[in-house]
Short mmCIF file of C-alpha atoms in Angstrom, two decimals:
data_model
loop_
_atom_site.label_atom_id
_atom_site.label_comp_id
_atom_site.label_asym_id
_atom_site.label_seq_id
_atom_site.Cartn_x
_atom_site.Cartn_y
_atom_site.Cartn_z
CA MET A 20 11.20 -4.98 50.23
CA LYS A 21 11.06 -2.53 47.77
CA LYS A 22 8.85 -3.25 44.81
CA ALA A 23 9.76 -2.98 40.78
CA VAL A 24 7.54 -3.93 37.62
CA VAL A 25 10.06 -5.13 34.87
CA ILE A 26 8.07 -5.49 31.10
CA LEU A 27 9.21 -8.83 30.57
CA SER A 28 9.16 -10.03 26.43
CA GLY A 29 11.03 -13.36 27.04
CA GLY A 30 13.84 -11.53 25.28
CA LEU A 31 17.76 -10.84 25.68
CA ASP A 32 17.13 -6.99 26.86
CA SER A 33 13.95 -7.71 29.13
CA THR A 34 15.71 -10.50 30.73
CA VAL A 35 19.13 -8.48 31.30
CA CYS A 36 16.77 -5.87 32.78
CA MET A 37 15.48 -8.67 35.20
CA SER A 38 18.76 -9.36 36.41
CA ILE A 39 19.57 -5.42 36.93
CA ALA A 40 16.56 -4.91 39.06
CA LYS A 41 17.29 -8.43 40.98
CA SER A 42 20.70 -7.08 41.71
CA LYS A 43 19.20 -3.76 43.33
CA GLY A 44 17.54 -5.81 45.76
CA TYR A 45 13.93 -5.44 44.65
CA ASP A 46 11.25 -7.49 44.72
CA VAL A 47 10.18 -8.15 40.93
CA PHE A 48 7.21 -8.38 39.57
CA PRO A 49 7.41 -9.04 35.83
CA LEU A 50 4.40 -7.85 33.20
CA THR A 51 4.45 -10.19 30.06
CA PHE A 52 2.23 -9.06 27.06
CA ALA A 53 0.46 -11.02 24.60
CA TYR A 54 -0.24 -8.48 22.25
CA GLY A 55 -1.32 -10.53 19.30
CA GLN A 56 2.09 -11.45 17.91
CA ARG A 57 2.53 -14.17 15.44
CA HIS A 58 3.80 -16.65 17.92
CA ASN A 59 3.35 -17.47 21.75
CA LYS A 60 7.14 -18.38 21.56
CA GLU A 61 7.88 -14.98 23.76
CA VAL A 62 5.03 -15.84 26.10
CA GLU A 63 6.58 -18.94 26.73
CA GLN A 64 9.94 -17.58 27.61
CA ALA A 65 9.11 -15.28 29.43
CA ARG A 66 7.52 -17.90 31.91
CA LYS A 67 10.74 -19.79 32.05
CA VAL A 68 12.60 -16.18 33.00
CA ALA A 69 10.19 -15.72 35.57
CA ASP A 70 10.33 -19.16 37.00
CA TYR A 71 13.99 -19.00 37.15
CA TYR A 72 13.97 -16.24 39.13
CA GLY A 73 11.40 -17.21 41.51
CA CYS A 74 9.00 -14.61 41.08
CA ASN A 75 6.40 -14.60 43.42
CA LYS A 76 3.84 -13.31 40.54
CA HIS A 77 4.11 -12.96 36.66
CA LEU A 78 1.43 -10.79 35.38
CA VAL A 79 0.54 -12.18 31.42
CA VAL A 80 -2.00 -9.75 29.94
CA ASP A 81 -3.86 -10.71 26.40
CA ILE A 82 -4.32 -7.38 24.22
CA ASP A 83 -6.17 -7.84 21.29
CA PHE A 84 -5.53 -4.21 20.12
CA PHE A 85 -2.64 -4.95 18.01
CA ARG A 86 -3.74 -7.86 16.38
CA ALA A 87 -6.43 -6.24 15.22
CA ILE A 88 -5.31 -2.92 13.69
CA GLY A 89 -2.37 -5.15 12.13
CA GLU A 90 0.17 -2.65 10.56
CA SER A 91 3.40 -4.81 11.43
CA ALA A 92 4.77 -7.64 10.50
CA LEU A 93 4.84 -9.02 14.18
CA THR A 94 1.29 -8.54 14.54
CA SER A 95 0.06 -9.50 11.01
CA ASP A 96 0.14 -12.77 8.58
CA ARG A 97 -0.16 -10.32 5.43
CA ILE A 98 2.98 -8.82 6.37
CA ASN A 99 6.00 -10.72 5.63
CA VAL A 100 9.02 -10.52 8.59
CA PRO A 101 12.14 -9.21 6.54
CA VAL A 102 15.04 -11.44 6.53
CA ASN A 103 18.59 -11.20 5.19
CA ARG A 104 18.68 -7.75 5.11
CA SER A 105 22.24 -6.05 5.44
CA GLN A 106 23.61 -3.96 7.89
CA GLU A 107 22.93 -0.81 5.54
CA GLU A 108 19.24 -1.66 5.16
CA LEU A 109 19.17 -2.53 8.92
CA ALA A 110 20.01 0.93 9.64
CA GLU A 111 17.51 2.61 7.18
CA GLY A 112 14.03 4.09 8.62
CA ILE A 113 11.28 2.56 10.67
CA PRO A 114 10.93 -1.17 9.64
CA VAL A 115 7.82 -3.20 8.82
CA THR A 116 8.16 -5.17 12.02
CA TYR A 117 7.48 -1.67 14.22
CA VAL A 118 4.23 -2.19 16.09
CA PRO A 119 2.38 0.82 16.39
CA PHE A 120 2.83 2.65 19.56
CA ARG A 121 3.44 -0.42 21.54
CA ASN A 122 5.53 0.55 24.22
CA ALA A 123 3.27 3.70 25.14
CA VAL A 124 0.50 1.19 25.78
CA PHE A 125 3.07 -1.38 27.64
CA LEU A 126 4.50 1.50 30.19
CA SER A 127 0.64 2.83 30.49
CA MET A 128 -0.27 -0.69 31.85
CA ALA A 129 2.75 -0.77 33.80
CA THR A 130 2.31 2.41 35.45
CA GLY A 131 -1.03 1.24 36.59
CA TYR A 132 0.08 -2.02 37.73
CA ALA A 133 2.97 0.08 39.58
CA GLU A 134 0.56 2.00 40.89
CA SER A 135 -1.31 -0.64 42.53
CA ILE A 136 1.49 -2.84 43.97
CA ARG A 137 2.93 0.27 45.55
CA ALA A 138 6.12 -0.18 43.18
CA GLU A 139 8.59 2.59 42.62
CA ILE A 140 10.05 1.67 39.39
CA ILE A 141 9.29 0.27 36.09
CA TYR A 142 11.92 -1.49 33.95
CA ILE A 143 12.19 -1.41 30.38
CA GLY A 144 14.37 -3.14 28.05
CA VAL A 145 14.48 -0.09 25.27
CA ASN A 146 17.53 0.27 23.18
CA ALA A 147 18.50 3.38 21.58
CA LEU A 148 21.85 1.97 19.64
CA ASP A 149 20.73 -1.00 18.37
CA TYR A 150 16.96 -0.48 18.40
CA SER A 151 15.74 -1.53 14.89
CA GLY A 152 14.57 2.21 13.75
CA TYR A 153 11.72 1.98 16.60
CA PRO A 154 10.60 5.38 17.55
CA ASP A 155 9.33 4.33 20.88
CA CYS A 156 12.89 3.17 21.84
CA ARG A 157 14.47 6.40 22.04
CA PRO A 158 15.51 8.14 25.05
CA GLN A 159 13.18 11.60 24.44
CA PHE A 160 10.08 8.87 24.28
CA ILE A 161 11.33 7.39 27.70
CA GLN A 162 11.76 11.09 28.85
CA ALA A 163 7.92 12.30 27.95
CA PHE A 164 6.57 9.45 29.25
CA GLN A 165 8.26 9.76 32.58
CA GLU A 166 6.28 13.17 32.59
CA VAL A 167 3.23 11.65 31.72
CA ILE A 168 3.82 9.62 34.83
CA ARG A 169 4.47 12.90 36.89
CA LEU A 170 0.91 14.16 35.82
CA GLY A 171 -1.01 11.41 35.59
CA ALA A 172 -0.25 9.17 38.37
CA THR A 173 -1.82 9.23 41.91
CA THR A 174 1.65 8.70 43.50
CA SER A 175 2.95 11.87 42.11
CA ASP A 176 0.35 13.67 44.29
CA LYS A 177 1.42 11.85 47.42
CA GLY A 178 5.31 13.23 46.79
CA ALA A 179 6.28 10.18 45.24
CA GLN A 180 6.66 9.20 41.70
CA ILE A 181 7.26 6.03 39.50
CA LYS A 182 10.27 6.19 37.63
CA ILE A 183 11.31 4.50 34.16
CA GLU A 184 14.51 2.76 34.39
CA SER A 185 15.50 2.12 30.90
CA PRO A 186 19.27 0.87 31.60
CA LEU A 187 19.94 -0.67 28.21
CA ILE A 188 19.22 3.15 26.56
CA HIS A 189 22.78 3.80 25.46
CA MET A 190 24.26 0.49 25.13
CA SER A 191 25.26 -1.77 22.28
CA LYS A 192 24.13 -5.09 21.86
CA GLY A 193 27.64 -6.49 22.82
CA GLU A 194 27.66 -4.69 25.73
CA ILE A 195 24.22 -5.76 26.73
CA VAL A 196 25.30 -9.74 26.56
CA LYS A 197 28.04 -8.81 28.56
CA LEU A 198 26.34 -7.39 31.16
CA GLY A 199 23.64 -10.50 31.00
CA LEU A 200 26.38 -12.79 31.55
CA LYS A 201 27.99 -10.56 34.25
CA ASN A 202 24.66 -10.84 35.77
CA LYS A 203 24.45 -14.48 35.13
CA SER A 204 20.91 -14.01 33.18
CA PRO A 205 19.54 -16.97 31.79
CA LEU A 206 20.23 -16.10 28.13
CA HIS A 207 19.57 -19.78 27.30
CA LEU A 208 15.96 -18.83 28.17
CA THR A 209 15.67 -16.11 25.98
CA THR A 210 14.18 -15.88 22.57
CA SER A 211 14.86 -12.85 19.82
CA CYS A 212 13.38 -14.26 16.58
CA TYR A 213 10.37 -12.79 14.85
CA GLN A 214 9.36 -16.01 13.46
CA GLY A 215 8.85 -17.68 16.88
CA ARG A 216 9.85 -21.20 15.69
CA GLU A 217 11.59 -24.12 17.62
CA ARG A 218 14.91 -23.06 16.61
CA ALA A 219 15.52 -19.32 15.90
CA CYS A 220 15.72 -18.52 12.43
CA GLY A 221 18.74 -16.57 12.36
CA ILE A 222 18.12 -14.47 9.36
CA CYS A 223 15.52 -12.01 10.52
CA ASP A 224 16.54 -8.64 11.99
CA SER A 225 16.21 -9.37 15.37
CA CYS A 226 17.99 -12.46 15.19
CA GLN A 227 20.80 -10.66 12.97
CA LEU A 228 21.33 -8.07 15.99
CA ARG A 229 21.01 -10.77 18.77
CA LEU A 230 24.04 -12.85 16.93
CA LYS A 231 26.27 -9.26 16.30
CA GLY A 232 25.82 -8.69 19.81
CA PHE A 233 27.41 -12.10 21.00
CA SER A 234 30.12 -11.59 18.34
CA ASP A 235 30.98 -8.35 19.55
CA ALA A 236 30.65 -10.00 23.07
CA GLY A 237 33.22 -12.68 21.84
CA THR A 238 30.81 -15.21 23.30
CA LYS A 239 28.70 -17.75 21.34
CA ASP A 240 24.84 -17.37 21.58
CA PRO A 241 23.65 -20.46 23.38
CA ILE A 242 20.31 -20.67 21.92
CA GLN A 243 19.87 -23.04 18.82
CA TYR A 244 19.52 -21.65 15.41
CA GLU A 245 18.36 -22.90 12.07
CA GLU A 246 21.01 -21.25 10.10
CA VAL A 247 23.56 -18.16 10.76
CA MET A 248 24.66 -15.94 8.35
#
């Protein structure tokens, strides 16, 4: 059976990517990173999603690097997670929740994993519309990294090439929710909140984008929130 590595964060987008890979008949190998984020809720939910899909192997990799360098509200306790920001504020600049060059590190490791298990494709749930201003979620970045794989992976020398698939990159959050529902993705197991508490805060940037997505899709988010704006 053909194999796919899925970068699985435990969030909405990566879980929908899992459902796409499964629908295309891939033997899915989820790859999750404990990268020094301020909570382990993401990793916990990623394990649940992997179990839901009955994956034979779910690789969880610990990376201390991002916690060591800090410089992001997601990896440093010195930087507060922004809350209650307006839609206009959400659209302005690169937020403090950006983790420096994170997707490049994730894709590098996913490529090495794909080479080792002879997977032909890597799924990543980046999004260029509701992407929170992160530069490593843009189509240009994905295209550039595809070229890195062509130049640096041994499979390319053998006439094959590991392909990066980013099926959500041009979709709105509402469209992603609709696709997840269509594919019967376990959206109730996902988490998006930057705070990582038992219930989602409802007021951080990620919660606001998620809630808007479910609202635009005309359905209720199945997870619980502390408060909703």
